Coordinates of N, CA and C in Angstrom, one line a residue:
L20 N 13.9 -208.4 95.2 CA 13.2 -207.6 95.3 C 11.6 -207.9 94.6
A21 N 11.8 -208.6 93.4 CA 10.7 -208.6 92.6 C 10.1 -209.6 93.2
D22 N 10.5 -210.7 94.0 CA 9.7 -211.6 94.8 C 9.2 -210.8 96.2
V23 N 9.9 -210.1 96.7 CA 9.3 -209.2 97.7 C 7.7 -208.6 97.4
L24 N 8.3 -208.0 96.2 CA 7.1 -207.0 96.1 C 6.1 -207.6 95.1
S25 N 6.1 -209.1 94.9 CA 5.2 -209.5 93.8 C 4.6 -210.8 94.5
W26 N 3.3 -210.8 94.7 CA 2.5 -212.0 95.7 C 1.5 -212.3 95.0
T27 N 1.5 -213.4 94.7 CA 0.0 -214.4 94.1 C -0.3 -215.4 95.3
L28 N -2.0 -215.1 95.3 CA -2.7 -215.9 96.2 C -2.5 -217.7 96.0
P29 N -2.0 -218.1 96.9 CA -1.6 -219.7 96.6 C -2.8 -220.4 96.7
E30 N -3.0 -221.2 95.6 CA -4.2 -222.2 95.1 C -4.3 -223.1 96.3
V31 N -5.5 -223.1 96.7 CA -6.4 -224.0 97.9 C -7.3 -224.8 97.1
H32 N -6.9 -226.2 97.4 CA -8.1 -227.0 97.2 C -8.7 -227.6 98.7
I33 N -10.0 -227.5 98.6 CA -10.9 -228.1 99.8 C -11.5 -228.7 99.6
D34 N -11.5 -230.0 100.4 CA -12.2 -231.2 100.5 C -13.3 -231.2 101.6
N35 N -12.9 -230.6 102.5 CA -13.7 -230.7 103.9 C -13.6 -229.5 104.4
P36 N -14.2 -228.7 104.3 CA -14.7 -227.1 104.5 C -14.5 -227.0 106.2
A37 N -14.8 -227.8 107.1 CA -14.8 -228.0 108.2 C -13.4 -228.1 108.8
R38 N -12.6 -229.1 108.4 CA -11.0 -229.1 108.6 C -10.6 -227.7 108.2
A39 N -10.9 -227.5 106.8 CA -10.1 -226.4 106.6 C -10.4 -225.3 107.3
R40 N -11.6 -224.9 107.7 CA -11.6 -223.9 108.9 C -10.7 -224.1 110.0
M41 N -10.9 -225.1 110.4 CA -9.7 -225.2 111.6 C -8.5 -225.3 111.3
Q42 N -8.1 -225.4 110.1 CA -6.8 -225.3 109.7 C -6.1 -224.0 109.5
A43 N -7.6 -222.7 109.1 CA -7.1 -221.5 108.9 C -7.1 -221.0 110.3
Q44 N -7.8 -221.5 111.6 CA -7.9 -221.0 112.7 C -6.8 -221.2 113.2
R45 N -6.1 -222.7 113.2 CA -4.5 -222.9 113.9 C -3.4 -221.6 113.0
A46 N -3.6 -221.8 111.8 CA -2.7 -220.8 111.1 C -2.7 -219.2 111.7
L47 N -4.2 -219.2 111.5 CA -4.2 -217.4 112.2 C -3.6 -217.3 113.7
A48 N -3.8 -218.4 114.3 CA -3.0 -218.3 116.0 C -1.9 -218.3 116.2
R49 N -0.9 -218.9 114.7 CA 0.3 -219.0 114.6 C 0.9 -217.6 114.1
G50 N 0.4 -217.2 113.5 CA 0.7 -215.9 112.9 C 1.0 -216.3 111.3
D51 N 0.6 -217.5 111.0 CA 0.9 -218.0 109.6 C -0.3 -217.3 108.6
L52 N -0.2 -216.2 108.0 CA -1.2 -215.6 107.4 C -1.4 -215.9 105.8
F53 N -0.1 -216.0 105.0 CA -0.3 -215.7 103.4 C 0.7 -216.1 102.7
E54 N 1.5 -217.2 103.1 CA 2.5 -217.8 102.5 C 2.3 -218.9 101.6
T55 N 1.6 -219.5 102.4 CA 1.4 -220.9 101.5 C -0.3 -221.5 101.8
A56 N -0.4 -222.7 100.8 CA -1.9 -222.6 101.0 C -2.5 -223.2 101.9
Q57 N -1.6 -223.8 103.0 CA -2.1 -223.9 104.4 C -2.0 -222.5 105.6
S58 N -1.9 -221.5 104.8 CA -1.8 -220.2 105.5 C -3.3 -219.8 105.9
A59 N -3.4 -218.8 106.7 CA -5.1 -218.6 106.9 C -5.5 -217.8 105.8
I60 N -5.0 -216.7 105.4 CA -5.7 -215.9 104.4 C -6.1 -216.7 102.9
P61 N -5.2 -217.8 102.8 CA -5.7 -218.3 101.3 C -6.7 -219.6 101.7
L62 N -6.4 -220.1 102.9 CA -7.8 -221.1 102.8 C -9.3 -220.3 103.6
L63 N -9.1 -219.1 104.2 CA -10.3 -218.3 104.2 C -10.9 -217.8 102.9
L64 N -10.0 -217.5 102.1 CA -10.7 -217.1 100.8 C -11.4 -218.0 100.1
A65 N -10.6 -219.4 100.1 CA -11.0 -220.4 99.5 C -12.5 -220.9 99.9
L66 N -12.5 -220.8 101.3 CA -13.5 -221.1 102.0 C -14.7 -220.3 101.5
Q67 N -14.5 -218.8 101.4 CA -15.8 -217.7 100.9 C -16.0 -218.3 99.8
K68 N -15.4 -218.8 98.7 CA -15.6 -219.2 97.4 C -16.3 -220.5 97.6
I69 N -16.1 -221.3 98.1 CA -17.2 -222.5 98.5 C -18.5 -222.3 99.3
E70 N -18.2 -221.4 100.3 CA -19.5 -221.1 100.8 C -19.7 -219.7 101.2
P71 N -20.3 -219.3 100.3 CA -20.2 -217.8 99.9 C -21.3 -217.1 101.3
G72 N -20.7 -215.9 102.1 CA -21.8 -215.8 103.0 C -21.8 -216.4 104.6
N73 N -20.8 -217.0 104.4 CA -20.7 -217.5 105.8 C -20.0 -216.7 106.9
A74 N -20.7 -216.3 107.9 CA -20.5 -215.2 108.9 C -19.3 -215.7 109.5
R75 N -19.0 -216.9 109.8 CA -17.6 -217.1 110.4 C -16.5 -217.0 109.8
D76 N -16.5 -217.4 108.6 CA -15.4 -217.4 107.6 C -15.2 -215.6 107.3
A77 N -16.1 -214.9 107.4 CA -16.1 -213.6 107.1 C -15.3 -213.0 108.5
Q78 N -15.7 -213.2 109.3 CA -14.8 -212.8 110.9 C -13.8 -213.2 110.9
L79 N -13.4 -214.6 110.5 CA -11.9 -214.9 110.6 C -11.1 -214.2 109.5
L80 N -11.5 -213.9 108.5 CA -11.0 -213.3 107.6 C -10.6 -212.0 107.7
E81 N -11.7 -211.0 108.4 CA -11.5 -209.8 109.3 C -10.0 -209.7 110.2
K82 N -10.5 -210.9 111.0 CA -9.0 -211.1 112.2 C -8.1 -211.4 111.4
A83 N -7.9 -212.2 110.4 CA -6.3 -212.3 109.6 C -5.9 -211.1 109.0
Q84 N -6.8 -210.5 108.7 CA -6.4 -209.1 107.7 C -6.0 -208.3 108.8
A85 N -6.3 -208.1 110.1 CA -6.3 -207.4 111.0 C -4.8 -207.7 111.6
A86 N -4.8 -208.9 111.6 CA -3.5 -209.5 112.2 C -2.3 -209.3 111.2
L87 N -2.6 -209.4 109.8 CA -1.5 -209.0 108.7 C -1.3 -207.7 108.9
L88 N -1.8 -206.6 109.0 CA -1.9 -205.2 109.3 C -0.8 -205.2 110.5
A89 N -1.0 -205.9 111.7 CA -0.4 -205.4 112.9 C 1.0 -206.2 112.5
Q90 N 1.1 -207.2 111.8 CA 2.2 -207.7 111.8 C 3.4 -206.9 110.6
A91 N 2.6 -206.2 109.6 CA 3.4 -205.0 108.8 C 3.6 -203.9 109.6
W92 N 2.9 -203.4 110.4 CA 3.4 -202.0 111.3 C 4.3 -202.4 112.1
I93 N 4.3 -203.6 112.9 CA 5.3 -203.9 113.5 C 6.7 -204.0 112.4
A94 N 7.0 -204.7 111.6 CA 7.9 -205.1 110.5 C 8.6 -203.7 110.5
L95 N 7.4 -202.6 110.1 CA 7.8 -201.4 109.6 C 8.6 -200.6 110.7
A96 N 7.9 -200.7 111.6 CA 8.3 -199.7 113.1 C 9.4 -200.2 113.7
G97 N 9.9 -201.6 113.5 CA 11.0 -201.9 114.2 C 12.2 -202.3 113.3
G98 N 11.9 -201.4 112.0 CA 13.0 -202.0 111.1 C 13.9 -200.6 110.7
D99 N 15.1 -200.5 110.9 CA 16.1 -199.5 110.2 C 17.1 -200.5 109.8
D100 N 16.9 -201.4 109.3 CA 17.5 -202.5 108.1 C 16.9 -202.9 107.0
L101 N 17.5 -203.3 106.2 CA 16.9 -203.6 104.9 C 16.3 -204.9 104.8
A102 N 16.4 -205.7 105.8 CA 15.9 -206.9 106.1 C 14.3 -206.5 106.7
S103 N 14.2 -205.6 107.4 CA 13.2 -205.2 108.1 C 12.3 -204.6 107.0
L104 N 12.7 -203.9 106.1 CA 12.1 -203.1 105.4 C 11.7 -204.1 104.5
R105 N 12.3 -204.9 103.9 CA 11.9 -206.0 102.6 C 10.8 -207.0 103.2
F106 N 10.5 -207.0 104.8 CA 9.7 -207.7 105.3 C 8.2 -207.2 105.3
A107 N 8.3 -205.6 105.5 CA 7.3 -205.0 105.6 C 6.9 -204.8 104.1
Q108 N 7.8 -204.7 103.2 CA 7.2 -204.8 101.9 C 6.4 -205.6 101.4
R109 N 7.0 -206.9 102.0 CA 6.1 -208.2 101.5 C 4.8 -208.2 102.0
H110 N 4.5 -207.6 103.2 CA 3.5 -207.4 103.8 C 2.5 -206.6 102.8
G111 N 3.0 -205.6 102.6 CA 2.3 -204.7 101.6 C 2.1 -204.8 100.4
S112 N 3.0 -205.9 100.0 CA 2.4 -206.8 98.7 C 1.0 -207.3 98.8
V113 N 1.0 -208.2 99.9 CA -0.1 -209.0 100.2 C -1.3 -208.2 100.5
L114 N -1.1 -207.2 100.9 CA -2.4 -206.1 101.1 C -2.9 -205.3 100.2
R115 N -1.9 -205.0 99.4 CA -2.3 -204.1 98.0 C -2.9 -205.1 97.0
T116 N -2.6 -206.3 97.0 CA -3.3 -207.3 96.4 C -4.5 -207.8 96.6
L117 N -4.6 -207.8 97.7 CA -6.2 -208.2 98.3 C -7.4 -207.3 99.0
W118 N -6.6 -206.1 99.4 CA -7.5 -205.0 99.8 C -7.0 -203.4 99.3
P119 N -6.6 -203.1 98.3 CA -5.8 -202.1 97.8 C -6.8 -200.7 98.0
Q120 N -8.1 -200.9 98.3 CA -8.9 -199.4 98.4 C -9.2 -199.5 100.1
Q121 N -9.0 -200.3 101.0 CA -9.2 -200.1 102.3 C -8.3 -198.8 103.0
P122 N -9.1 -197.7 103.5 CA -8.1 -196.9 104.2 C -7.0 -197.0 105.2
E123 N -7.1 -198.2 106.1 CA -6.0 -198.5 106.4 C -4.9 -199.4 105.6
V124 N -5.2 -199.9 104.7 CA -4.2 -200.5 104.1 C -3.4 -199.4 103.2
V125 N -4.3 -198.5 102.7 CA -3.6 -197.3 101.9 C -2.9 -196.6 102.8
Q126 N -3.1 -196.1 104.0 CA -2.2 -195.7 105.0 C -1.1 -196.4 105.1
Y127 N -1.1 -197.8 105.2 CA 0.4 -198.4 105.2 C 1.2 -198.9 104.2
L128 N 0.5 -198.6 103.2 CA 1.2 -198.8 101.7 C 2.1 -197.4 101.5
Q129 N 1.3 -196.4 101.8 CA 2.2 -195.0 101.9 C 3.0 -194.9 102.4
A130 N 3.0 -195.3 103.9 CA 4.2 -195.3 104.9 C 5.3 -196.3 104.3
V131 N 4.9 -197.4 103.9 CA 5.7 -198.1 103.7 C 6.8 -197.8 102.3
D132 N 5.9 -197.2 101.4 CA 6.5 -196.8 100.3 C 7.5 -195.3 100.7
R133 N 7.2 -194.6 101.8 CA 8.1 -193.7 102.2 C 9.2 -194.4 102.9
A134 N 9.1 -195.4 103.6 CA 10.2 -196.0 104.2 C 11.1 -196.5 103.3
G135 N 10.7 -196.6 102.1 CA 11.7 -197.4 101.0 C 12.2 -196.4 100.5
Q136 N 11.5 -195.2 100.2 CA 12.2 -193.9 99.8 C 13.5 -193.5 100.7
A137 N 12.9 -193.5 102.0 CA 14.1 -193.0 102.6 C 15.4 -194.1 103.0
F138 N 15.1 -195.6 102.6 CA 16.2 -196.0 102.6 C 17.2 -195.8 101.1
D139 N 16.6 -195.9 100.1 CA 17.2 -195.0 98.8 C 17.7 -193.8 99.0
E140 N 17.6 -193.0 100.0 CA 17.9 -191.9 100.0 C 19.4 -191.9 101.2
V141 N 19.2 -193.2 102.0 CA 20.3 -193.5 102.9 C 21.3 -193.9 102.0
Q142 N 20.9 -194.8 101.1 CA 21.9 -195.6 100.1 C 22.7 -194.4 99.1
A143 N 22.0 -193.7 98.8 CA 22.2 -192.6 98.0 C 23.2 -191.4 98.9
G144 N 22.8 -191.2 99.9 CA 23.7 -190.6 101.1 C 25.3 -191.2 101.4
D145 N 25.1 -192.6 101.3 CA 26.4 -193.7 101.7 C 27.3 -193.3 100.4
R146 N 26.5 -193.7 99.3 CA 27.6 -193.3 98.0 C 28.2 -191.9 97.9
A147 N 27.7 -191.0 98.4 CA 28.1 -189.9 98.3 C 29.1 -189.4 99.5
L148 N 29.1 -190.2 100.7 CA 29.9 -190.0 101.6 C 31.2 -190.8 101.1
Q149 N 31.1 -191.7 100.7 CA 32.3 -192.5 100.1 C 32.8 -191.7 99.2
A150 N 32.2 -191.1 98.4 CA 32.9 -190.3 97.2 C 33.7 -189.1 97.7
G151 N 33.0 -188.8 99.0 CA 33.9 -187.5 99.7 C 32.8 -186.2 99.5
L152 N 31.7 -186.1 99.1 CA 30.6 -185.4 98.8 C 29.8 -185.0 100.2
L153 N 30.8 -184.3 100.8 CA 29.8 -184.4 102.2 C 28.6 -183.6 102.2
D154 N 28.8 -182.0 101.6 CA 27.6 -181.0 101.7 C 27.8 -180.4 100.4
T155 N 28.0 -181.2 99.3 CA 27.4 -180.8 97.9 C 26.3 -180.4 97.8
P156 N 25.4 -179.3 97.3 CA 24.1 -179.3 97.0 C 23.9 -180.0 95.9
E157 N 22.7 -180.5 96.3 CA 21.8 -181.6 95.9 C 22.3 -182.6 95.7
Q158 N 23.6 -183.1 95.8 CA 24.3 -184.6 95.5 C 24.9 -184.9 96.7
G159 N 25.3 -184.0 97.7 CA 26.1 -184.6 99.0 C 25.1 -185.4 99.8
A160 N 25.9 -186.1 100.7 CA 25.8 -187.2 101.6 C 24.6 -186.4 102.6
L161 N 25.0 -185.3 103.1 CA 24.0 -184.5 104.4 C 22.3 -184.3 103.4
V162 N 22.6 -183.9 102.2 CA 21.2 -183.8 101.3 C 20.4 -185.1 101.5
H163 N 21.1 -186.3 101.2 CA 20.2 -187.5 101.1 C 19.8 -187.8 102.5
Y164 N 20.7 -187.7 103.4 CA 20.5 -188.1 104.9 C 19.1 -187.1 105.4
R165 N 19.3 -185.8 104.8 CA 18.3 -185.1 105.3 C 17.0 -185.4 104.9
K166 N 16.9 -185.9 103.5 CA 15.7 -186.5 102.7 C 15.2 -187.6 103.3
A167 N 15.9 -188.5 103.7 CA 15.7 -190.1 104.4 C 15.1 -189.6 105.8
Q168 N 15.4 -188.6 106.5 CA 15.1 -188.3 107.7 C 13.7 -187.8 107.6
A169 N 13.5 -186.6 106.7 CA 12.0 -186.3 106.5 C 11.1 -187.2 106.1
L170 N 11.6 -188.5 105.2 CA 10.8 -189.4 104.7 C 10.5 -190.4 105.7
W171 N 11.4 -190.7 106.6 CA 10.9 -191.4 107.9 C 11.9 -191.3 108.7
P172 N 11.0 -190.2 109.7 CA 11.8 -189.6 111.1 C 12.1 -191.1 112.1
A173 N 11.1 -192.2 111.8 CA 11.4 -193.0 112.9 C 12.8 -194.1 112.4
L174 N 13.5 -193.7 111.1 CA 14.6 -194.2 110.8 C 15.8 -193.8 112.1
A175 N 15.9 -195.1 112.6 CA 16.9 -194.5 113.8 C 18.4 -194.5 113.4
R176 N 18.7 -195.3 112.3 CA 20.1 -195.5 112.1 C 20.4 -194.8 110.7
L177 N 21.1 -194.1 110.9 CA 22.0 -193.8 109.4 C 23.3 -194.5 109.2
P178 N 23.4 -195.3 108.2 CA 24.7 -196.3 108.3 C 25.9 -195.5 107.8
H179 N 26.8 -196.2 108.3 CA 28.2 -195.8 107.4 C 28.6 -194.5 108.2
G180 N 28.3 -194.1 109.2 CA 28.8 -193.0 109.6 C 27.7 -191.8 109.4
A181 N 27.0 -191.9 108.3 CA 25.9 -190.9 108.1 C 25.4 -190.1 109.5
G182 N 25.3 -190.8 110.7 CA 24.8 -190.1 111.5 C 25.6 -189.0 112.4
V183 N 27.0 -189.1 112.3 CA 27.8 -188.2 112.6 C 27.8 -187.2 111.4
V184 N 28.0 -187.4 110.4 CA 27.9 -186.3 109.4 C 26.5 -185.6 109.5
F185 N 25.7 -186.2 109.9 CA 24.3 -185.5 109.7 C 24.2 -184.5 111.2
R186 N 24.5 -184.8 112.3 CA 24.6 -184.3 113.3 C 25.7 -183.2 113.4
Y187 N 26.9 -183.3 112.6 CA 27.6 -182.4 112.3 C 27.2 -181.0 111.6
Y188 N 26.9 -181.5 110.4 CA 26.3 -180.4 109.3 C 25.0 -180.0 109.7
S189 N 24.4 -180.4 111.1 CA 22.8 -179.8 111.5 C 23.2 -178.9 112.3
L190 N 24.7 -178.7 113.1 CA 24.6 -177.8 113.6 C 24.9 -176.4 113.3
P191 N 24.6 -175.3 113.9 CA 24.9 -174.1 113.0 C 26.3 -173.8 112.9
L192 N 26.7 -173.1 112.1 CA 28.2 -173.1 111.9 C 28.9 -172.4 112.6
A193 N 28.5 -171.6 113.8 CA 29.3 -171.3 114.9 C 29.9 -172.5 115.9
E194 N 29.1 -173.5 115.8 CA 29.1 -174.5 116.7 C 30.2 -175.6 116.4
R195 N 30.2 -175.8 114.7 CA 30.9 -176.8 114.5 C 32.4 -177.0 114.5
K196 N 33.0 -177.6 114.9 CA 34.4 -177.7 115.4 C 35.2 -179.0 114.7

């Protein structure tokens, strides 16, 4: 998890700005945005240090940031498993490092944090379910699953039978059979 939640801008050495700019464009087109020194964002940030005020580099960096946000939202929206959450959190780490004050980034970071809390609640619910604590106040499986659902309504899957428990205990008493 520490590797997911921490990100450091890769160090980039540029000898030929024109070649680096072309590499950044190709990386951006491939969706290779941040992991290596050959990724679009590290290249573009390095180019901005070498040639500050270059309008083309600024435009490419804006596209790279938009692409990163798009990848992040797709990962978050498509994920009802831990791997998808970790992928979304990794994107959040990059966004938090580079653009923490931008409103679109703040909105995404809040969403990914809620999703992480929801997964924590699901895991707590699973532990409670395994312990036989189905509807115990404040510690039962249902309490945790409801918190998870409230935090992240898009969470389609509640693992280990939680969906059945959730649906059963969500029914009015008269309808439970």
